Every structure is written in C-alpha cells, then in structure tokens.
PDB file of C-alpha atoms in Angstrom:
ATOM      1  CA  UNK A  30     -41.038 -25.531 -11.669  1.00 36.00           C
ATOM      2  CA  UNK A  31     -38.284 -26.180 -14.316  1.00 38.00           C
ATOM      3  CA  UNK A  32     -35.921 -23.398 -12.618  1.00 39.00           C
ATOM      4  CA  UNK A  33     -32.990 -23.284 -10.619  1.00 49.00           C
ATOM      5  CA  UNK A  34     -32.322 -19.374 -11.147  1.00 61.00           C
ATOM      6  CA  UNK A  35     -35.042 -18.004  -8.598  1.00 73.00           C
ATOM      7  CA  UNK A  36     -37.908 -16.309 -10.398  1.00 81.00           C
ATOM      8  CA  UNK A  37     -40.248 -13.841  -8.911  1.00 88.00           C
ATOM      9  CA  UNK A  38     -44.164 -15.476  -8.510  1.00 90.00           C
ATOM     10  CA  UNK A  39     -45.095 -13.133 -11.588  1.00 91.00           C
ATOM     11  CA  UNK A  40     -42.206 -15.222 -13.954  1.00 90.00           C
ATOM     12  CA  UNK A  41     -43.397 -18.449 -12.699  1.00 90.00           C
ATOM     13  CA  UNK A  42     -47.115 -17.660 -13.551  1.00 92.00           C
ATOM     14  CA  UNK A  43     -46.322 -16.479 -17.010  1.00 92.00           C
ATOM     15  CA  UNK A  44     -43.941 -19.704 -17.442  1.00 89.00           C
ATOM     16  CA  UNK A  45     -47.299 -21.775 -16.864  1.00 90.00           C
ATOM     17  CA  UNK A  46     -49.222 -19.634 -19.122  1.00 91.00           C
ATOM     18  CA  UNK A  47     -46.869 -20.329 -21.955  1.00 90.00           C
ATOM     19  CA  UNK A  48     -46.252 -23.915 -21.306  1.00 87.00           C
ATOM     20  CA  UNK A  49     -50.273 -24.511 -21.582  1.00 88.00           C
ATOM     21  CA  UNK A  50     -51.094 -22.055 -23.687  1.00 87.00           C
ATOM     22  CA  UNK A  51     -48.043 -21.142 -26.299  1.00 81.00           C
ATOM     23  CA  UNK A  52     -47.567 -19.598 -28.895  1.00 87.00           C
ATOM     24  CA  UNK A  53     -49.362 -16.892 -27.184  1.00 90.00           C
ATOM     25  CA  UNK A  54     -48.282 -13.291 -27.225  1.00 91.00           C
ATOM     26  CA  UNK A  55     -47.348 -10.746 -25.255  1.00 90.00           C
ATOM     27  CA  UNK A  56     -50.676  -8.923 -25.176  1.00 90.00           C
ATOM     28  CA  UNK A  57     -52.714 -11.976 -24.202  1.00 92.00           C
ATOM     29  CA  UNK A  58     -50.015 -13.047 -21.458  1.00 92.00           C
ATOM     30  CA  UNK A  59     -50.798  -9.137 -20.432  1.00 91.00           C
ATOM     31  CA  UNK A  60     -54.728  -9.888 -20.676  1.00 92.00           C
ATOM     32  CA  UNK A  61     -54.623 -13.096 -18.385  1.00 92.00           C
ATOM     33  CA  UNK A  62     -52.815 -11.215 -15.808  1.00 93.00           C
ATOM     34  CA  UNK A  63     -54.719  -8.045 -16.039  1.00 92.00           C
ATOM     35  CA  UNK A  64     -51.396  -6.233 -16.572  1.00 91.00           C
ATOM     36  CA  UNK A  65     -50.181  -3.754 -19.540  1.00 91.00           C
ATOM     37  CA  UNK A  66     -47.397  -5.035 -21.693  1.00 88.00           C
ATOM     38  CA  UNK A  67     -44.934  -2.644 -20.834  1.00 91.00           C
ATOM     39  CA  UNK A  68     -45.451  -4.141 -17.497  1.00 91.00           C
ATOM     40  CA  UNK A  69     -44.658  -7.313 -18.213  1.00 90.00           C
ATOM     41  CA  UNK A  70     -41.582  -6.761 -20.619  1.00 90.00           C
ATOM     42  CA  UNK A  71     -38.765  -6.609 -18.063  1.00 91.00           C
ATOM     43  CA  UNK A  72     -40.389 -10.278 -17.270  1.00 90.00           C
ATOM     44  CA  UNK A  73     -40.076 -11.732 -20.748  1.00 91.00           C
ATOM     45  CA  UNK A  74     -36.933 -10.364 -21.433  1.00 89.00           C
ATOM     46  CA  UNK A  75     -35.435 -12.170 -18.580  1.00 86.00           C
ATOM     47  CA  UNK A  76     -36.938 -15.311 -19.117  1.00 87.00           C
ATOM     48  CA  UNK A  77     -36.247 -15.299 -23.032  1.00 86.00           C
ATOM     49  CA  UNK A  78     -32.550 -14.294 -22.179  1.00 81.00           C
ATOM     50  CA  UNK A  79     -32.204 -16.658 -19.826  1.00 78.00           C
ATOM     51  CA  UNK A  80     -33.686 -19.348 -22.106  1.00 80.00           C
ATOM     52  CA  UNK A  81     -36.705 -20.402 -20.862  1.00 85.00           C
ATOM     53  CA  UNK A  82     -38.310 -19.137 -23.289  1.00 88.00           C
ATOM     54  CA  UNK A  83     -38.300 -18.414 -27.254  1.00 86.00           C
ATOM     55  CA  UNK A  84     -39.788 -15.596 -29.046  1.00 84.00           C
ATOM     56  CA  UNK A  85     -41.383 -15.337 -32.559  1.00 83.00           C
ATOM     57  CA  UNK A  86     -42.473 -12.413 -34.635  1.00 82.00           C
ATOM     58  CA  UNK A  87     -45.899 -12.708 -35.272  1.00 78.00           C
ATOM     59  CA  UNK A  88     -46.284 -15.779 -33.493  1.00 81.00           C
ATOM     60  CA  UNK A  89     -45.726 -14.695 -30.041  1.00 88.00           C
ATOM     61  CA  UNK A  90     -43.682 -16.662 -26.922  1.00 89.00           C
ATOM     62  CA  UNK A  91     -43.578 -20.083 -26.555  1.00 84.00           C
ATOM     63  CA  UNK A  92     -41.798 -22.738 -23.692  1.00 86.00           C
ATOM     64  CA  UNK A  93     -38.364 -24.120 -24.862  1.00 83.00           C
ATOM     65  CA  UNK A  94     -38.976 -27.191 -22.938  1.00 73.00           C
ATOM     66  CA  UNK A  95     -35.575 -26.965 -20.586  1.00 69.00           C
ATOM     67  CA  UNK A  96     -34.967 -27.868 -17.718  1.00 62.00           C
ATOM     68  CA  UNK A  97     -32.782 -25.858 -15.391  1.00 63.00           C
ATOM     69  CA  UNK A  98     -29.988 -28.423 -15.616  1.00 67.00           C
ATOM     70  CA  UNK A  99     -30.066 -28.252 -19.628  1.00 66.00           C
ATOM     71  CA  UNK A 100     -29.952 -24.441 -19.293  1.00 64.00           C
ATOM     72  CA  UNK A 101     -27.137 -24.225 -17.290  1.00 70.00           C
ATOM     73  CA  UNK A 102     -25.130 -26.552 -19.015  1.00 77.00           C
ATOM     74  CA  UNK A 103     -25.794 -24.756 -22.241  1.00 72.00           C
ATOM     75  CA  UNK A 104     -24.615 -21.310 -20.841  1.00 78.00           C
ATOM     76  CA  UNK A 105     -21.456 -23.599 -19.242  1.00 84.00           C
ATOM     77  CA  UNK A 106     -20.332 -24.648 -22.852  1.00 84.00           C
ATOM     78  CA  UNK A 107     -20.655 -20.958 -24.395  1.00 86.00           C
ATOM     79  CA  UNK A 108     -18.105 -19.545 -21.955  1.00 93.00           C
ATOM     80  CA  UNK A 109     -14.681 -19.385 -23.328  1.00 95.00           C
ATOM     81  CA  UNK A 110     -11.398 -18.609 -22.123  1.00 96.00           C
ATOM     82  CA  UNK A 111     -10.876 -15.586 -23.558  1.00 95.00           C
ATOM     83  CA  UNK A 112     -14.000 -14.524 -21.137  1.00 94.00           C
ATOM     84  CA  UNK A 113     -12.264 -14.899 -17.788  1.00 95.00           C
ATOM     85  CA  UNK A 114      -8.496 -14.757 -18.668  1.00 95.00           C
ATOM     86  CA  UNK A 115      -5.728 -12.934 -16.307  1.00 95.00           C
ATOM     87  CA  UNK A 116      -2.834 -11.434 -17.233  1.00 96.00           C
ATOM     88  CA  UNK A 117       0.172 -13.765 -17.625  1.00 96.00           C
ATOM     89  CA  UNK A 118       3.361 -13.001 -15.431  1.00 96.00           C
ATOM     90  CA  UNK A 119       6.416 -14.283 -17.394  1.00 97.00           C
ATOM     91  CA  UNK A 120      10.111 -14.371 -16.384  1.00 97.00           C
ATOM     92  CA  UNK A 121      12.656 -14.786 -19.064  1.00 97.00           C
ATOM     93  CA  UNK A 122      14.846 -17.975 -19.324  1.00 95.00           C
ATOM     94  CA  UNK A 123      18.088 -16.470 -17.677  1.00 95.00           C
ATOM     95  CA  UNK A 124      16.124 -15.347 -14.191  1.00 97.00           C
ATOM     96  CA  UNK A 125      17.669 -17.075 -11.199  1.00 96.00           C
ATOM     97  CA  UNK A 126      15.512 -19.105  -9.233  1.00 96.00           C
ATOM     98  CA  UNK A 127      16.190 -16.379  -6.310  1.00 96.00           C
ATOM     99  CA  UNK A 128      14.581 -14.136  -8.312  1.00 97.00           C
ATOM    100  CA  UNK A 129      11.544 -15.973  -9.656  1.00 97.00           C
ATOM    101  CA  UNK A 130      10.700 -16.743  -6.153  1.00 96.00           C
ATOM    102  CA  UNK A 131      10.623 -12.950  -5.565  1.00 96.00           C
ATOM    103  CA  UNK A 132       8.512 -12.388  -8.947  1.00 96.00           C
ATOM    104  CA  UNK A 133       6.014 -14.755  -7.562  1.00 95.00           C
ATOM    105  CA  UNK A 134       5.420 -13.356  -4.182  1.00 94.00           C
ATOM    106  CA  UNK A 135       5.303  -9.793  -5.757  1.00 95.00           C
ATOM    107  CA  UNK A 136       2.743 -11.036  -8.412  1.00 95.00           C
ATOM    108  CA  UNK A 137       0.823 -13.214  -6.136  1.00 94.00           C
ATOM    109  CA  UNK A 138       0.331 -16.118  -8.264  1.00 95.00           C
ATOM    110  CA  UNK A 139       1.412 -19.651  -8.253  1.00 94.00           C
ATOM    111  CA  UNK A 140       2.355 -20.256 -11.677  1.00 96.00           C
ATOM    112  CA  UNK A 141       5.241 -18.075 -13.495  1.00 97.00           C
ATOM    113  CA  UNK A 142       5.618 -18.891 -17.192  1.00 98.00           C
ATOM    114  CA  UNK A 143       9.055 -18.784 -19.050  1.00 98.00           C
ATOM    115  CA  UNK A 144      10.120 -17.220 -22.351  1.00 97.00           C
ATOM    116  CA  UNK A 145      13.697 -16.448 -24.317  1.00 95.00           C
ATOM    117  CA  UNK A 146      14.647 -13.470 -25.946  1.00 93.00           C
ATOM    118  CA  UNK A 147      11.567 -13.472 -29.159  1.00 92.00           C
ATOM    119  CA  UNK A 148       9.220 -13.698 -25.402  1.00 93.00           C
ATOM    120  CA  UNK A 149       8.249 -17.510 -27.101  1.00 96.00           C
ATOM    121  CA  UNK A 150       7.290 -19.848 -24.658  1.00 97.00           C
ATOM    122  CA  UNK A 151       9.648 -22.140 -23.472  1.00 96.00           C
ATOM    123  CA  UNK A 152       8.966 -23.491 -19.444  1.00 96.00           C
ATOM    124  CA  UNK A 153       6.345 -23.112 -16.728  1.00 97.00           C
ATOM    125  CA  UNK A 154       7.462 -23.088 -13.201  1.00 97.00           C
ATOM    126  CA  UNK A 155       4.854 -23.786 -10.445  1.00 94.00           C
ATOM    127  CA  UNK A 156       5.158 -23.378  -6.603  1.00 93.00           C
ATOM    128  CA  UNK A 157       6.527 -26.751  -6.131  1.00 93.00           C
ATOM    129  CA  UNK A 158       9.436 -25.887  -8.172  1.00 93.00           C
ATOM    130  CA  UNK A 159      10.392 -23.463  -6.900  1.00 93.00           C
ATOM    131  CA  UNK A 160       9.988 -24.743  -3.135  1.00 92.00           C
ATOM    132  CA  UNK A 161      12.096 -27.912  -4.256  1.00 90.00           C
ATOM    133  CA  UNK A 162      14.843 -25.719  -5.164  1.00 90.00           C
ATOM    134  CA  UNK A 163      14.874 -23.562  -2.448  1.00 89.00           C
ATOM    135  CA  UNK A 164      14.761 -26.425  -0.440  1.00 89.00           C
ATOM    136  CA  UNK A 165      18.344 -27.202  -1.350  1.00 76.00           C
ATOM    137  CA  UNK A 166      21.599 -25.911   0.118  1.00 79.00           C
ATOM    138  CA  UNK A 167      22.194 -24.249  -3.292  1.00 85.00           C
ATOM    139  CA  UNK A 168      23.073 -20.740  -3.763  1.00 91.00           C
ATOM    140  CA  UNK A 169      19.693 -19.386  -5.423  1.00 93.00           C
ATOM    141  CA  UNK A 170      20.762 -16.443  -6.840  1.00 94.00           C
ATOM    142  CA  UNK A 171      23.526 -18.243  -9.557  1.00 93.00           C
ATOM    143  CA  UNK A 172      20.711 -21.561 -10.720  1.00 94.00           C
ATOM    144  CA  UNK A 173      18.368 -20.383 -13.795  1.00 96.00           C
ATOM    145  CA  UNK A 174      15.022 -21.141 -13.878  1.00 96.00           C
ATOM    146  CA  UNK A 175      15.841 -23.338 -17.136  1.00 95.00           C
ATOM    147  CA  UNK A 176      17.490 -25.948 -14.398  1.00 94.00           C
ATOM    148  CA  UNK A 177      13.958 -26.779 -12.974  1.00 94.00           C
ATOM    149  CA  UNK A 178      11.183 -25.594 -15.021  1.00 96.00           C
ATOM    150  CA  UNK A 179       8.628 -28.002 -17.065  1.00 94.00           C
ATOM    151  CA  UNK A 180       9.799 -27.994 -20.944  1.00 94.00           C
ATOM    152  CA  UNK A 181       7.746 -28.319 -24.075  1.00 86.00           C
ATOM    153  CA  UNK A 182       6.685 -31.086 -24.678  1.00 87.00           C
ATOM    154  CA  UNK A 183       5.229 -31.301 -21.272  1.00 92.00           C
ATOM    155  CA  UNK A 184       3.430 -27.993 -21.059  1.00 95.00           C
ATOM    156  CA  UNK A 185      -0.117 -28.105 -21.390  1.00 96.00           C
ATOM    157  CA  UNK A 186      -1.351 -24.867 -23.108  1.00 97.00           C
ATOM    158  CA  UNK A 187      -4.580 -23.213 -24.134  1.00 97.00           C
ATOM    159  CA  UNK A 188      -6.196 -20.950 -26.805  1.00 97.00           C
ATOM    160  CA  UNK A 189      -7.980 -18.131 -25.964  1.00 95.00           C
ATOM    161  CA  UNK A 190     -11.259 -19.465 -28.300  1.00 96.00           C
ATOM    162  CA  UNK A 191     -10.890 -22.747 -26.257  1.00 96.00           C
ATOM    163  CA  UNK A 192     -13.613 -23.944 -23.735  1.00 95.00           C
ATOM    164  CA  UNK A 193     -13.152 -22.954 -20.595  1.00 95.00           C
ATOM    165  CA  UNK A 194     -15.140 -26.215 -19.286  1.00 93.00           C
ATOM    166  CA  UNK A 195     -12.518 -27.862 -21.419  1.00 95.00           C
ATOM    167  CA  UNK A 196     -10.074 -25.812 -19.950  1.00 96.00           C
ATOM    168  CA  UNK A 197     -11.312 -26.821 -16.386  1.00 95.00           C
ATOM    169  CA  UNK A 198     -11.024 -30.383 -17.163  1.00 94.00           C
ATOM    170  CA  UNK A 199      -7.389 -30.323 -18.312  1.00 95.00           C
ATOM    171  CA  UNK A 200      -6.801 -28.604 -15.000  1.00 95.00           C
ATOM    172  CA  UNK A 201      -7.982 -31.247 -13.314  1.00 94.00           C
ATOM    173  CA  UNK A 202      -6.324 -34.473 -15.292  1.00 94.00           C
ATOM    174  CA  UNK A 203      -3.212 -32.240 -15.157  1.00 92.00           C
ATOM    175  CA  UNK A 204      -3.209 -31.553 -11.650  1.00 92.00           C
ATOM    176  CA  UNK A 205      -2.380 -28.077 -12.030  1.00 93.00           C
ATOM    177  CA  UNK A 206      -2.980 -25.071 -10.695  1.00 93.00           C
ATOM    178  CA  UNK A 207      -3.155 -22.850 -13.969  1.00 96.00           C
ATOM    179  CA  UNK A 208      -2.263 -22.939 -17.492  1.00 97.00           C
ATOM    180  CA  UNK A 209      -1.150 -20.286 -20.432  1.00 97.00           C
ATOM    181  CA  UNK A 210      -3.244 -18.804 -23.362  1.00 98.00           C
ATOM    182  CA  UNK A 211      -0.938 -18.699 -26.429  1.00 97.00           C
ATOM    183  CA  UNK A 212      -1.193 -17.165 -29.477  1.00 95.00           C
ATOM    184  CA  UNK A 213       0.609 -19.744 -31.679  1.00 93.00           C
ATOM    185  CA  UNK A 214       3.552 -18.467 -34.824  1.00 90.00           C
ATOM    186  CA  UNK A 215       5.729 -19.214 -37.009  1.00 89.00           C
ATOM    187  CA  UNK A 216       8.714 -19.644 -34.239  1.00 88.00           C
ATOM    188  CA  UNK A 217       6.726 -20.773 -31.538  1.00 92.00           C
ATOM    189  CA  UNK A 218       3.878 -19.313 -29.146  1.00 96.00           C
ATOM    190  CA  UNK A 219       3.184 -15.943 -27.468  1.00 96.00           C
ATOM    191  CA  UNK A 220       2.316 -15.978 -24.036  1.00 96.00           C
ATOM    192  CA  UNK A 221      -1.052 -13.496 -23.891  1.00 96.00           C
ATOM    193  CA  UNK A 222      -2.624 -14.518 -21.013  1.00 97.00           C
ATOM    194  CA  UNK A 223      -3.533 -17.159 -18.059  1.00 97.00           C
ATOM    195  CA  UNK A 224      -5.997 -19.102 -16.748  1.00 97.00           C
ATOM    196  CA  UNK A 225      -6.520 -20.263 -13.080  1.00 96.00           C
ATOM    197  CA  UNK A 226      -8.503 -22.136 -10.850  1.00 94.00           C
ATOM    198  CA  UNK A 227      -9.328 -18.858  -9.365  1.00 94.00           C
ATOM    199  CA  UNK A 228     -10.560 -17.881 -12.946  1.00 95.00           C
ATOM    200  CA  UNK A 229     -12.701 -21.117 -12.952  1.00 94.00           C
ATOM    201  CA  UNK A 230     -14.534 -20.081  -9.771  1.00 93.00           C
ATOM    202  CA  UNK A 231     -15.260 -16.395 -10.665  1.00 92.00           C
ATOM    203  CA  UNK A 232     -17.222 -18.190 -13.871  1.00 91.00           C
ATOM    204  CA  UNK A 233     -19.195 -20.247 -11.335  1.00 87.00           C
ATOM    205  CA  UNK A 234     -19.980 -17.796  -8.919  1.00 87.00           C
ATOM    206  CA  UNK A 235     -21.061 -15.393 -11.723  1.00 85.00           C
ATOM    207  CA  UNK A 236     -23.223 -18.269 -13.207  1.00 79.00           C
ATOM    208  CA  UNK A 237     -24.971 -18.943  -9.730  1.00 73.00           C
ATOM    209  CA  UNK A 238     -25.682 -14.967  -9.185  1.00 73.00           C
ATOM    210  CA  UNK A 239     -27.158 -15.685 -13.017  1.00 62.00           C
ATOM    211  CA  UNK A 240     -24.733 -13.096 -14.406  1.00 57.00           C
ATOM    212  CA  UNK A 241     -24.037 -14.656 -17.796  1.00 55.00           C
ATOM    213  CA  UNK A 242     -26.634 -15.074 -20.116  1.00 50.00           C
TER     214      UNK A 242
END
C-alpha cells in the first residue's frame, strides 16, 4: 500500500475500494463491507485528514493518488515557525560575559540573544563564545558581551510565518545551533521568540506519531 502512517486492515480495505471503485460514497463503501456508516466515519475522517483521500458533496470519496512520501512532504512544507517556537532568552548589551555564562546555565539553552535599551536586536552569543572567553585569563565579570558576540550583519534571523523546513536548512548551512524570530520596525527588530534544533526534532517526532495533519 501507498502508506507509511500505519493503517488498521479496515483503512487499507476501504483505500482499495476507493482506488478501484471512486467516486463512491460513504454508504456503498458501508454496503461492501457490510458495516453502517457511522461505523465507518472515524475511518474516513482519518484517511481524508490525513490526505489519502478527497471528499465531494454529492459525489462521494475518491483516491488522491499520493504516495506516502508526497504526503509527508506536503504536511513538512505547511509547518511554520510560529508552530514550534520557544521562548527567546535575551541579555542586554551591557551584561558581562560572567554573567551571560550564568544566564545560560540557568536558562538551559545554548544560544543567548542580545538587545540595547529599545530591547532591538543587536548580537547573538552561542556556547562557543562564551567558552572562548572564559577560556582566557580575563577577569569575566568587567568584559561585555558586545566584546564577543556576532553583530548584524552576520546574524541570521527568522520570521515567525517563515518555513520551518526553510528554517531547518539555514540551520544547517549556518552551522548553528538556533536562530531568533523577529518581529521587524521602524528602528530595528524585536526579539519574540527562538527556534532550535531541539524545536526541529519535536516537529519530526510529532510527524512520525502522525500528530499533524
């Protein structure tokens, strides 16, 4: 069969129904089987939702043709950022690098994102940054984060409306761990959220227990 979520026997009959006999509705699917429709409902639903296949009124169900690949790719490209963001943890621009190190540990992320005084962003600081420095006989507590964050133009950003399979793949050119969702202004852009690798992977695992439609 065409699927790679795992259907019951009783989906994968009425798939073959519809694929030889479609358009065919609901009652006659019912009929072959020897089932009420109410019966079969919870059946159809899932396999319309989940695209396999297409409903219409007075004409009854027919098979869309996909293949499992083509359906999960399709439900891939629908997922946006906004879907699986995290909440951003920012530091502002005058926090020594002492203190962003603590930040980051107390947050438990990797990436900490900088703003001034209008909260604009202005610098990311990642893990390695931060290790450099400390790294260093330098006194910690009196070096700003401004001395060894990334600036603008070298931040790669997001929109919450963007992709998150685009997202993904900037992730990966990048070589970075996670990236910020601004909300763009007059002055400059608003920090309102994050996305992660970790972010990535809930999406995947909630696409292989067939939780998005």
């Amino acid at each position: 069969m065409v699927s790679q979520i795992e259907l019951n026997n009783r989906q994968e009959t009425i798939l073959q129904i519809v694929k030889n006999e479609g358009p065919i509705t609901g009652e006659h699917i019912a009929d072959k089987l020897s089932l009420t429709r109410a019966t079969l409902r919870p059946d159809l639903a899932i396999l319309t939702m989940a695209g396999y296949l297409d409903a219409r009124p007075r004409v009854g169900y027919f098979y869309t043709g996909k293949t499992g690949s083509q359906l999960l790719t399709e439900k891939i490209k629908k997922i946006k950022v906004d879907d699986y963001k995290s909440i951003p943890v920012v530091v502002q621009e005058n926090t020594s690098v002492y203190d962003a190190i603590c930040s980051m540990f107390l947050e438990d992320v990797g990436t900490l994102f900088v703003v001034n005084k209008k909260a604009h962003l202005v610098g990311v600081l990642s893990r390695k940054d931060l290790l450099r420095a400390a790294l260093g006989k330098q006194d910690l507590q009196s070096i700003p984060v401004t001395i060894i964050m990334t600036r603008m133009p070298n931040i790669t950003v997001c929109l919450q409306d963007d992709m998150l399979i685009e997202v993904a793949n900037r992730l990966i050119e990048k070589q970075i761990d996670a990236l910020p969702i601004v909300k763009e202004d007059s002055e400059g852009m608003e920090v309102i959220g994050r996305i992660t690798k970790t972010n990535i992977t809930k999406a995947l695992v909630d696409l292989a227990k067939n939780e998005i439609i």
